[in-house]
Coordinates of C-alpha atoms in Angstrom, one line a residue:
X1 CA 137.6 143.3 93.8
X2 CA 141.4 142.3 95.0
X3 CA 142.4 145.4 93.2
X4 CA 139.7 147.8 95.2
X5 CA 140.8 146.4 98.4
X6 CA 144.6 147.8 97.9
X7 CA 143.8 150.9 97.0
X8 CA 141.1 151.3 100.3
X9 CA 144.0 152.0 102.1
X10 CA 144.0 154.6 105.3
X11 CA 142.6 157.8 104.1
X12 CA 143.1 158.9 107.4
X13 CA 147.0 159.7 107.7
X14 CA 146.8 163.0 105.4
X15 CA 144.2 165.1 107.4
X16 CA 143.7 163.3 111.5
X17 CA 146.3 166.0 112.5
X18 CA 144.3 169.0 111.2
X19 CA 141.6 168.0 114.0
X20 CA 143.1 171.1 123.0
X21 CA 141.7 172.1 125.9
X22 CA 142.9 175.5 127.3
X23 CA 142.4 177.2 130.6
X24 CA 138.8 177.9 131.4
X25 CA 137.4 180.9 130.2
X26 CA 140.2 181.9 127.9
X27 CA 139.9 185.1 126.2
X28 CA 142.6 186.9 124.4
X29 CA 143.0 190.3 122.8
X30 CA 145.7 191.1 120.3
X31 CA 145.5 194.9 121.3
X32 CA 144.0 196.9 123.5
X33 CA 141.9 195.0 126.0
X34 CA 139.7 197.8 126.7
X35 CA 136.7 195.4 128.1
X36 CA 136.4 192.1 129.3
X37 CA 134.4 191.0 126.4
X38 CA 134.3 192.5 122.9
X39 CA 132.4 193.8 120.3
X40 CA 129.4 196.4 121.5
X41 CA 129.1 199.6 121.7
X42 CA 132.3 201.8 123.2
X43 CA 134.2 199.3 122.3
X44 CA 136.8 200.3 119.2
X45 CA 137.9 196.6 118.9
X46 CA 137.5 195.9 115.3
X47 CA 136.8 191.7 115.5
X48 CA 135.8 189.5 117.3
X49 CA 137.0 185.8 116.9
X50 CA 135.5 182.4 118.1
X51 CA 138.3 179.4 118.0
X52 CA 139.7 176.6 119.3
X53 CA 143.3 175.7 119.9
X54 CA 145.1 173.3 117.5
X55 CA 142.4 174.6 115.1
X56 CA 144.6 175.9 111.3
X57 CA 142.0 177.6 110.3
X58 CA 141.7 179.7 113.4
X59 CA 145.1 180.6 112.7
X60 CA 145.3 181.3 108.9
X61 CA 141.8 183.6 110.4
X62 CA 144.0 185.5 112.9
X63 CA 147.3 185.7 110.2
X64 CA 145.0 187.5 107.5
X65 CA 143.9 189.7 110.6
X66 CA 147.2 190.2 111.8
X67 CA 148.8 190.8 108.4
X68 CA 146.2 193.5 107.7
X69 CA 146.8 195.3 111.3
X70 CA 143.3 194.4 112.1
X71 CA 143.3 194.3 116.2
X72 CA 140.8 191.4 117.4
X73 CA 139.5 189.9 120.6
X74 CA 139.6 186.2 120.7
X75 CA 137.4 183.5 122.7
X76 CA 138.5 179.8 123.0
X77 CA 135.2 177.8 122.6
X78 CA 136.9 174.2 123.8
X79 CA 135.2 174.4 127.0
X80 CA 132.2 175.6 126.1
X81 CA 129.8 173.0 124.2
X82 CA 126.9 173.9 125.9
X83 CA 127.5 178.1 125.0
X84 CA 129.0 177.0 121.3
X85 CA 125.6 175.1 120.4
X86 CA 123.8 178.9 121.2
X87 CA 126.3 180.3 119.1
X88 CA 125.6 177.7 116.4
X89 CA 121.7 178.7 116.7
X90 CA 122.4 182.2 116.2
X91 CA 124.5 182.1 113.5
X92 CA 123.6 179.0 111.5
X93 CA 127.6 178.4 111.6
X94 CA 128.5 175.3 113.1
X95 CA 132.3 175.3 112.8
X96 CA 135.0 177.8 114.0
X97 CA 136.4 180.2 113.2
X98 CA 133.8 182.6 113.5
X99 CA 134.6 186.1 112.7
X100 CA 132.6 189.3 113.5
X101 CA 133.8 192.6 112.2
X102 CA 132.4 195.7 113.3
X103 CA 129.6 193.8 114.9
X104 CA 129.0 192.5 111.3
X105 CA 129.0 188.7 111.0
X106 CA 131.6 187.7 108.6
X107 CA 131.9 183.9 108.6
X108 CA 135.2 181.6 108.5
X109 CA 138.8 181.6 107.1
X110 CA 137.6 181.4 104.0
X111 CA 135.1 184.0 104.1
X112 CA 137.6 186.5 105.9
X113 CA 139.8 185.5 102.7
X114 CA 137.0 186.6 100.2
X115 CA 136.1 189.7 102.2
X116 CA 140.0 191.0 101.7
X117 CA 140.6 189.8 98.5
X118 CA 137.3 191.8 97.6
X119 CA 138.1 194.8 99.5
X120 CA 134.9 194.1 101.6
X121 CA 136.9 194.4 104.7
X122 CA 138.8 197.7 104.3
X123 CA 135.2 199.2 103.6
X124 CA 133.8 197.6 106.8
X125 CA 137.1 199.1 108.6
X126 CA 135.6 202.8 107.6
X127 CA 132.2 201.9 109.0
X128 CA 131.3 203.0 112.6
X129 CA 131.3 200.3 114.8
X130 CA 127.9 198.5 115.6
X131 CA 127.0 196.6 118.4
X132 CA 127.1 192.7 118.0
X133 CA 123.4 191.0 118.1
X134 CA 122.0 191.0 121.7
X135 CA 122.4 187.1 121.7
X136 CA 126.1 187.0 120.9
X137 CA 126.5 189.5 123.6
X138 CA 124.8 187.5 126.6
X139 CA 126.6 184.2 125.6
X140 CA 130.0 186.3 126.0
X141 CA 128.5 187.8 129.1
X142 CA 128.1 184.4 129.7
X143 CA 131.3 183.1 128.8
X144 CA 132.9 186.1 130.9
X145 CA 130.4 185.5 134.0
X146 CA 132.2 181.7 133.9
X147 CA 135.4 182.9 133.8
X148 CA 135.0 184.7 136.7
X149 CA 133.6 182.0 138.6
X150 CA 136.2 179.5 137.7
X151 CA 138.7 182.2 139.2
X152 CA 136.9 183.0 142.5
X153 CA 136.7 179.1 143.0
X154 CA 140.6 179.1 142.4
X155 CA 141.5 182.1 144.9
X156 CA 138.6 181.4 147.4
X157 CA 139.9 177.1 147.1
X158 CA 136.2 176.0 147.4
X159 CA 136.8 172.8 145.2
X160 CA 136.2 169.1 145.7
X161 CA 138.7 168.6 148.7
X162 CA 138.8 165.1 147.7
X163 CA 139.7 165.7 144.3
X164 CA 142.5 168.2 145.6
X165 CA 144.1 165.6 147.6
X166 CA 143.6 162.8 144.9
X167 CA 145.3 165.4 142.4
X168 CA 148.3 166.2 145.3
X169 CA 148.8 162.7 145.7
X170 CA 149.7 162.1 142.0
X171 CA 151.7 165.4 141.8
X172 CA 153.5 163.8 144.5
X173 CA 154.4 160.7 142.8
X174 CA 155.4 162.9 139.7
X175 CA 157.4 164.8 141.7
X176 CA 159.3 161.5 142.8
X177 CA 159.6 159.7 139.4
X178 CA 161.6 163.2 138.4
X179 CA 163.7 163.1 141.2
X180 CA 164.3 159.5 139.9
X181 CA 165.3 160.7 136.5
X182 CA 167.9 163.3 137.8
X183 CA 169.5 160.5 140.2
X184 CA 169.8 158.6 137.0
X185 CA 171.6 161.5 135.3
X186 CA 173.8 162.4 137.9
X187 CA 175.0 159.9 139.9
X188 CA 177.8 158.1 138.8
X189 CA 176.9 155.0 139.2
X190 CA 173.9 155.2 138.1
X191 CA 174.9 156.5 134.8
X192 CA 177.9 153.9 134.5
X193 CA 176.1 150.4 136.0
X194 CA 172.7 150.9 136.3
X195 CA 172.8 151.0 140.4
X196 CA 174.1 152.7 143.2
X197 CA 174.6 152.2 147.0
X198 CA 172.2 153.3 149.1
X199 CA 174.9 155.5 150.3
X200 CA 175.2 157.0 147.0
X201 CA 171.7 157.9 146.7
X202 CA 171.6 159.3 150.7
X203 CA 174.7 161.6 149.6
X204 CA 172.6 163.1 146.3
X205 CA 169.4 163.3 148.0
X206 CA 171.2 165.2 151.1
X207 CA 173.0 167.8 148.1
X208 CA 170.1 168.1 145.7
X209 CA 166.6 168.0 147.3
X210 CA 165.4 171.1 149.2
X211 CA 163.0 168.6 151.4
X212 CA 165.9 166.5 153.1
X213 CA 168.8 167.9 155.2
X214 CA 169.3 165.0 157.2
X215 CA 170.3 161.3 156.8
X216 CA 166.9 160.1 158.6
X217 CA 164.5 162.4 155.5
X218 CA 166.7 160.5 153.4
X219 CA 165.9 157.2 154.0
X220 CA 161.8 158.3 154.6
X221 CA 162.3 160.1 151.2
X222 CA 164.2 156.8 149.3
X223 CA 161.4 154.1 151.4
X224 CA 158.7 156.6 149.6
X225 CA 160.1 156.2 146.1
X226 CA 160.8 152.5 146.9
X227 CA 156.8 151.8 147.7
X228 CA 156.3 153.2 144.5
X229 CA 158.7 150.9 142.7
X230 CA 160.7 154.1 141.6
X231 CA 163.9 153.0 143.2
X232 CA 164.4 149.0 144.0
X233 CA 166.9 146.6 146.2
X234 CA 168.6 144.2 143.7
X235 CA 166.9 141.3 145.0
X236 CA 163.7 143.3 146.0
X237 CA 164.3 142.5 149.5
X238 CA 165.6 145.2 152.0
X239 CA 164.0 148.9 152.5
X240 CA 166.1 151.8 151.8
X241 CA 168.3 152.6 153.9
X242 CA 171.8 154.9 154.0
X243 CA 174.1 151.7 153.6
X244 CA 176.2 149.6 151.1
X245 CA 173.2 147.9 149.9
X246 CA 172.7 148.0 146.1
X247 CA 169.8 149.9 144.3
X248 CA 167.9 150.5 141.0
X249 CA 165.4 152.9 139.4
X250 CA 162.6 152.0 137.4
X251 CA 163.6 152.9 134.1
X252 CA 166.4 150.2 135.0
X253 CA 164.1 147.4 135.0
X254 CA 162.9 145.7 131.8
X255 CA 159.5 147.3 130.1
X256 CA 156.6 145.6 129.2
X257 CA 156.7 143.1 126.2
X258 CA 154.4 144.3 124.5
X259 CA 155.0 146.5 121.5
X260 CA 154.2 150.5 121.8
X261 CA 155.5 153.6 121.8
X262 CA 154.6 154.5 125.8
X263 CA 156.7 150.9 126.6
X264 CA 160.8 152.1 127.5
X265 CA 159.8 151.7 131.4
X266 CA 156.8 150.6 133.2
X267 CA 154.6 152.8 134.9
X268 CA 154.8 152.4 138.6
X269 CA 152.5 154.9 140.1
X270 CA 149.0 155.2 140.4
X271 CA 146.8 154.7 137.7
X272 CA 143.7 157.4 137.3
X273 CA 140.5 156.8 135.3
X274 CA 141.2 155.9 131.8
X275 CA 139.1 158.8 130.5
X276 CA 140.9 161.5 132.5
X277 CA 144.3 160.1 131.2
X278 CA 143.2 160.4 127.6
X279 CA 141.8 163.6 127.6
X280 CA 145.1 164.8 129.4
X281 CA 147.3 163.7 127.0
X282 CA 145.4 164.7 124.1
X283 CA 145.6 168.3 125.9
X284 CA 149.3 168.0 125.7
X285 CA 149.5 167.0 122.5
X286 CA 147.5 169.5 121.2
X287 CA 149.3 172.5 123.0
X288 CA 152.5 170.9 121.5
X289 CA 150.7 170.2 117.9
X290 CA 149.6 174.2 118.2
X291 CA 153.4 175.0 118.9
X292 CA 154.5 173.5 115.4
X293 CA 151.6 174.6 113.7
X294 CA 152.8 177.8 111.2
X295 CA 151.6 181.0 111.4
X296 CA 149.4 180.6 108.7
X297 CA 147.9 177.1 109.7
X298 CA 149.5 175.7 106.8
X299 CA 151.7 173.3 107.8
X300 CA 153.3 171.5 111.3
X301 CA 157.5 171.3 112.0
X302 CA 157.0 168.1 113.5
X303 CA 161.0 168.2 114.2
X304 CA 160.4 171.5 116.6
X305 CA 158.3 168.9 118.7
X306 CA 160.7 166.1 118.9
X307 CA 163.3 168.7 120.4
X308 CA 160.9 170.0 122.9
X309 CA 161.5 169.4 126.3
X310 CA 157.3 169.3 126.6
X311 CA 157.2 166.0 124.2
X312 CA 159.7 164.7 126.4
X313 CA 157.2 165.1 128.8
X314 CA 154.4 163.8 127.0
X315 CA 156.0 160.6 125.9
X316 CA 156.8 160.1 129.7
X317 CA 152.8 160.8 130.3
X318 CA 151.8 157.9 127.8
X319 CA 153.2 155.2 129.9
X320 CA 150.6 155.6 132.1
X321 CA 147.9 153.9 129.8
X322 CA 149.7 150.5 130.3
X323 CA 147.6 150.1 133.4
X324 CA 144.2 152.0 132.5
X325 CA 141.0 149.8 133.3
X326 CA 139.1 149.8 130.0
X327 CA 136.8 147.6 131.6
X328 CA 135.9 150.9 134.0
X329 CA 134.7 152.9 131.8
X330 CA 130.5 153.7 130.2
X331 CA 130.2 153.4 126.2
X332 CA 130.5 156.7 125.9
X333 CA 133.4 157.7 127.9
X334 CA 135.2 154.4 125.7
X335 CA 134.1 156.2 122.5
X336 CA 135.4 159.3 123.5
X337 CA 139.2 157.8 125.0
X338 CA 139.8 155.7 121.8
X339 CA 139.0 158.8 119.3
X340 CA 141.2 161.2 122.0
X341 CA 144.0 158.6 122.2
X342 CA 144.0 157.7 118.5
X343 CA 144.7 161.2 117.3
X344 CA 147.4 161.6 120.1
X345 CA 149.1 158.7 118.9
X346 CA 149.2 160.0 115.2
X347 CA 151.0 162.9 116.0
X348 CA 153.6 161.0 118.8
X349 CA 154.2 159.1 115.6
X350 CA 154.5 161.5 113.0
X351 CA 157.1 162.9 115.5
X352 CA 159.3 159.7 116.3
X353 CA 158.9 157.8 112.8
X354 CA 158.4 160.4 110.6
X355 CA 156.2 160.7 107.3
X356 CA 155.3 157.9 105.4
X357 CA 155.8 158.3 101.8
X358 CA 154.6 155.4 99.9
X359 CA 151.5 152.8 99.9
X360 CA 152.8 150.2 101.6
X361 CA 154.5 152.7 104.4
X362 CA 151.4 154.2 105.2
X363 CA 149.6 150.8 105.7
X364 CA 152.3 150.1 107.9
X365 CA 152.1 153.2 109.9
X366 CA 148.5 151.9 110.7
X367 CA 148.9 148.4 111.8
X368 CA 152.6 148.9 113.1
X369 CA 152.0 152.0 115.0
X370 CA 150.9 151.2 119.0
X371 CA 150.0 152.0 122.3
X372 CA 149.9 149.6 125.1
X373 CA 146.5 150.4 126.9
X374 CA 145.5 148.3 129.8
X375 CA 148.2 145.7 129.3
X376 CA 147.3 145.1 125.7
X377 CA 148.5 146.3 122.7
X378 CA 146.5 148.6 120.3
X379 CA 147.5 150.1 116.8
X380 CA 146.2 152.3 114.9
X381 CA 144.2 150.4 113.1
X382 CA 142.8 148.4 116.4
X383 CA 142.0 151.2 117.8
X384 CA 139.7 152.6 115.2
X385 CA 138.2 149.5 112.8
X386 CA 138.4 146.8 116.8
X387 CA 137.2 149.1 119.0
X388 CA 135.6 152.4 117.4
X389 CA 134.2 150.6 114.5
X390 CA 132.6 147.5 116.5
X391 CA 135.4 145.0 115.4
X392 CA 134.8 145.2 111.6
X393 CA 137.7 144.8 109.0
X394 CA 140.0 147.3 108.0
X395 CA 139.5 148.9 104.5
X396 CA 142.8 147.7 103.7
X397 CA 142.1 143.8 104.4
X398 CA 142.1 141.9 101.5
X399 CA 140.5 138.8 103.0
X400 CA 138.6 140.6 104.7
X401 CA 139.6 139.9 108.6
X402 CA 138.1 141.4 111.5
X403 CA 141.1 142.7 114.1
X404 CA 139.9 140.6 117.1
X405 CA 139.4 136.9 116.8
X406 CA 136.9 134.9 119.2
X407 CA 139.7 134.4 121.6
X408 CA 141.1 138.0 121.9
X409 CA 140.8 139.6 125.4
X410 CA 140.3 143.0 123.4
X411 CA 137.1 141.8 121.8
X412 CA 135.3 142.6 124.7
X413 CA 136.2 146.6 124.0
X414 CA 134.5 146.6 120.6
X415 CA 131.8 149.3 120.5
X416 CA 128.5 148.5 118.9
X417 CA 126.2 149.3 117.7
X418 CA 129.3 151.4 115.7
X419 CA 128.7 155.2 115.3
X420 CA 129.5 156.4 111.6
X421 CA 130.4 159.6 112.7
X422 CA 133.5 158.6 114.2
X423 CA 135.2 158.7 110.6
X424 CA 135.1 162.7 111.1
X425 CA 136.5 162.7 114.4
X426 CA 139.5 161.1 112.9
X427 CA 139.7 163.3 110.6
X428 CA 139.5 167.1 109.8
X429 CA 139.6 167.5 106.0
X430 CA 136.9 170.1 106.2
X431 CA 137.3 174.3 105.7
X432 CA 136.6 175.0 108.9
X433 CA 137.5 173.0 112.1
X434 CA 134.7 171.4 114.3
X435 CA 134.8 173.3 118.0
X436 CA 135.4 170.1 120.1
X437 CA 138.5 168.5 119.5
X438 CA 139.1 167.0 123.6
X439 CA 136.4 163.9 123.6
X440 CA 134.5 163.7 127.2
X441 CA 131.5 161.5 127.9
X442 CA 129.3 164.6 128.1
X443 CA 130.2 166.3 125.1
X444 CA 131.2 163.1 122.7
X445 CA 128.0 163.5 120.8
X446 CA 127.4 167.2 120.4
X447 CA 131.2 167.1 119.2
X448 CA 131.0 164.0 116.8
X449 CA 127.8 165.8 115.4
X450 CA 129.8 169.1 114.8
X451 CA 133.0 167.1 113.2
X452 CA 130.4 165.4 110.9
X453 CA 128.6 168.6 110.0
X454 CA 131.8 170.2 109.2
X455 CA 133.1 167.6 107.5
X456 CA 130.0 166.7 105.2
X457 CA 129.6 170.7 104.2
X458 CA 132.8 170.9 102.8
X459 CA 133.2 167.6 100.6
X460 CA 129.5 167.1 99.7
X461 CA 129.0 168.4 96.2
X462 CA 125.7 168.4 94.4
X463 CA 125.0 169.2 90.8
X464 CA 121.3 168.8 90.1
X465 CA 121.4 169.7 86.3
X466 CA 123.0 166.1 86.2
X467 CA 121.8 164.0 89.1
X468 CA 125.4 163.8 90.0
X469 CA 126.6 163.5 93.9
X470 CA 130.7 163.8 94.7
X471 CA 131.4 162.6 98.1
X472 CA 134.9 162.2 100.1
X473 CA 136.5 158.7 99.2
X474 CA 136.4 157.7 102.6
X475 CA 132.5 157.5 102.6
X476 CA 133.6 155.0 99.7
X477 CA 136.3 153.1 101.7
X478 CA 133.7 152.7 104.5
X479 CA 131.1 152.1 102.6
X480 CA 129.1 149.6 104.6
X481 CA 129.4 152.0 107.9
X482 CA 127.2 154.1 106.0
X483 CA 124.2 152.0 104.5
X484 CA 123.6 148.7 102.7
X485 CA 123.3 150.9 99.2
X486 CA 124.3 154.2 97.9
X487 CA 120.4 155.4 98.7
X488 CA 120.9 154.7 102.3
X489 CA 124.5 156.3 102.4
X490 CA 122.8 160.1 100.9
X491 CA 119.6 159.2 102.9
X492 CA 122.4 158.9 106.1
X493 CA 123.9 162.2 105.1
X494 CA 121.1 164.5 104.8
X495 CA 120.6 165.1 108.1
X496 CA 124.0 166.6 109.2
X497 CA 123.4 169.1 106.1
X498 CA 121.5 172.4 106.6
X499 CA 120.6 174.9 103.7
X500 CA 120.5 175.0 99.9
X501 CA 122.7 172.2 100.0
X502 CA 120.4 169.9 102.1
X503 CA 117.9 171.2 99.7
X504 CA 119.9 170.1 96.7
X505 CA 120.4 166.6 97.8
X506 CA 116.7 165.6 99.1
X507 CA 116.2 166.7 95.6
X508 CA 117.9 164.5 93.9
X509 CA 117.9 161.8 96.2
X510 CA 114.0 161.5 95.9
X511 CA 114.1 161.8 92.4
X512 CA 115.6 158.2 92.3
X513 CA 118.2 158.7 89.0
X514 CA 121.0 160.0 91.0
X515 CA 124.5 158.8 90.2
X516 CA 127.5 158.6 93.0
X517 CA 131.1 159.7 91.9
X518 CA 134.1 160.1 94.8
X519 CA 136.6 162.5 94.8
X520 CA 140.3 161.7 94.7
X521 CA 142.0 161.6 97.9
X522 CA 144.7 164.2 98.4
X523 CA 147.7 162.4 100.2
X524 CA 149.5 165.4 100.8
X525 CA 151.1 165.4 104.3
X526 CA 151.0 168.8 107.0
X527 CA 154.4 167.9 107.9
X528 CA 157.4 170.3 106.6

């Protein structure tokens, strides 16, 4: 039993990156965009693609596409869950890519693959074009009728006005904590002792920042970073002001003690909901993530990201979960900021520790690797087997120990009853990529259903001539999240499976003398 215990180590490293939100309505064309929507009739557009950014099989669909000079018309489904779910009913495909050539549905990557290498798609090149099924052409009518709104509403300004000025407010502050990191740079003796004169800083605001051109917007400017704790007396006692008085920025000051990656300074300025700061970070990581991802999907140059001014960026962004209120938050919007932050937080890693290479460095990467959230620090491992797996022990425990103890403030955070399908929203092993991939409290279960699905079709094998099921080892690791026996875990399974393969298993689940085998775990890394 000691022995199975080391070897349930996290399954998760190898495949959590290969699970972004885009601009609203996103639709692009690799040639001619000779309508706003693709696909019907006048239209010589060959395909038409449904993806999602961050997605590898999207992009190994559009290389193949590419590399045989195959012009297509692409549609971003992220923001969509409501118009992806009608797409799922009309063509029994619940992952993306979806690929239509010629109006003809093809299916994903893999399928595109299978049409070339069989010389199915040059044939359906020489075909006349036909027009797509009537009920893939209202959902892009749809698709295209929300597009348009969302850019009325952004040149007419008829938004929430409180909203605006809640948004302006924090841009503001942003706007200050950079002009704070420049001072830092630039003036002397900031760069030399870690403070400056108030002088000093009067002189560089007066030389570098188009809103001041006198002493007086100065000193409003350097009392408005001050409220903010952006720039501080020494003894935290005497406004700004344009004198000999001595001054410090925040990123002078001592960080939190508590271990993370988002702790070199603290953050300062206000704090927004905890959901909408999880699902913008996971948006930046993504985009980044989709920067380093190869043409082919293939594999990620996590080195391009540390470079990247944008990581920079992000890494900044993350210091703003030291103050989130967890506490704030429904069920649902918790589930869906732990399973956005914990994917984030793979990737910062990946990017600033590099790859672990051995058992004992990927069980560290787990338990070592942290955010503070809230004032409290969470690993990896916290964060998925505390809090998303209702405070049960980690498959790599070998006595068994739950992450929060009776006296542990994070205990309260724990979600339960815990929701299986979590496992696949940490992870994207399958051949296609679910279409959610940025967690909100109104689309958390649609999208943990469609990371399951995918998930299940791909490593769910089935051979009836010998009663024999193969399932992913993590459904092995976790056992006990998935049933009390291996007839509960395949009774838990058949209903995210659709088709012959559903068929298959009911089969041989009800006829009793079924045997379970798991298939080896491929630790093979994206990184290159």
């Amino acid at each position: 039993a000691a022995v199975t215990r080391r070897v349930r180590v996290r399954a998760r490293f190898t495949t959590c990156m290969r699970t972004s939100k885009v601009p609203r309505g996103r639709v692009r064309c690799s040639g001619t965009h000779r309508r706003a929507m693709g696909g019907g009739e006048g239209d010589a557009t060959p395909a038409l693609v449904f993806t999602t950014a961050g997605c590898k099989h999207c992009r190994r669909a559009k290389a193949m596409l590419k590399e045989k000079g195959v012009d297509y018309r692409e549609v971003d489904v992220q923001t969509y869950p409501e118009l992806m779910e009608e797409l799922v009913q009309d063509t029994h495909w619940r992952t993306v890519p979806q690929i239509f050539l010629r109006g003809t549905f093809v299916g994903g990557a893999s399928e595109l693959d299978d049409w070339i290498q069989q010389g199915k798609l040059d044939e359906r090149l020489k075909e006349t074009q036909q027009t797509l099924p009537p009920e893939i052409l209202k959902l892009l009518e749809r698709v295209e009728a929300e597009s348009t709104r969302s850019r009325d509403v952004e040149h007419n300004g008829s938004r929430n006005r409180g909203a605006e000025a809640s948004r302006a407010s924090f841009e503001r502050a942003l706007a200050l904590r950079r002009y704070a990191k420049r001072m830092n740079n630039e003036i002397t003796s900031f760069v030399s002792d870690q403070s400056a004169t108030g002088e000093e800083v009067t002189d560089w605001m007066l030389r570098n920042v188009e809103e001041v051109s006198t002493g007086e917007q100065a000193v409003n400017l350097g009392r408005e970073m001050q409220r903010l704790s952006l720039l501080n007396h020494k003894t935290y006692s005497t406004p700004f002001d344009n004198s000999k008085e001595v001054y410090r920025l925040f990123m002078h000051e001592a960080g939190p003690k508590v271990p993370g990656l988002n702790v070199k300074s603290y953050w300062t300025l206000p704090t927004r909901h905890a959901a909408v700061v999880a699902e913008e970070l996971r948006n930046k990581i993504m985009a980044l993530y989709e920067l380093a991802l190869s043409e082919d999907g293939t594999r990620v140059n996590y080195g391009v990201l540390k470079k990247s001014e944008k990581f920079l960026e992000y890494v900044e962004a993350t210091e703003e979960l030291q103050n989130v209120d967890l506490y704030a938050m429904t069920v649902s919007e918790k589930k869906a900021f732990f399973v956005n932050i914990y994917n984030a937080l793979v990737v910062h890693a990946m990017v600033v520790k590099g790859e672990p290479s051995s058992f004992l460095e990927r069980m560290f990467f787990f338990t070592n690797t942290k955010y503070c959230i809230g004032g409290q620090a969470y690993s990896l491992d916290d964060m998925e087997n505390g809090v998303l797996r209702g405070n049960r022990a980690p498959a790599s425990s070998l006595l068994n120990t739950r992450p929060f103890t009776e006296k542990d403030p994070r205990r309260f955070h724990a979600i339960v009853p815990m929701d299986p399908r979590i496992h696949f929203a940490l992870v994207c092993g399958a051949k296609s990529c679910p279409p959610i991939k940025i967690y909100t409290a109104d689309n958390i279960d649609k999208g943990l259903e469609a990371a399951t699905a995918a998930f299940l079709e791909a490593e769910v094998e089935v051979d009836e001539d010998s009663c024999t099921v193969t399932l992913s080892k993590i459904m092995d690791w976790y056992s006990e999240d998935f049933g009390d026996n291996d007839l509960e875990k395949l009774k838990w399974i058949l209903p995210h499976l659709k088709g012959d393969l559903c068929g298959k298993l009911q089969r041989v689940v009800y006829g009793k003398n079924f045997k379970i085998k798991y298939r080896k775990y491929n630790w093979e890394t994206n990184s290159k």
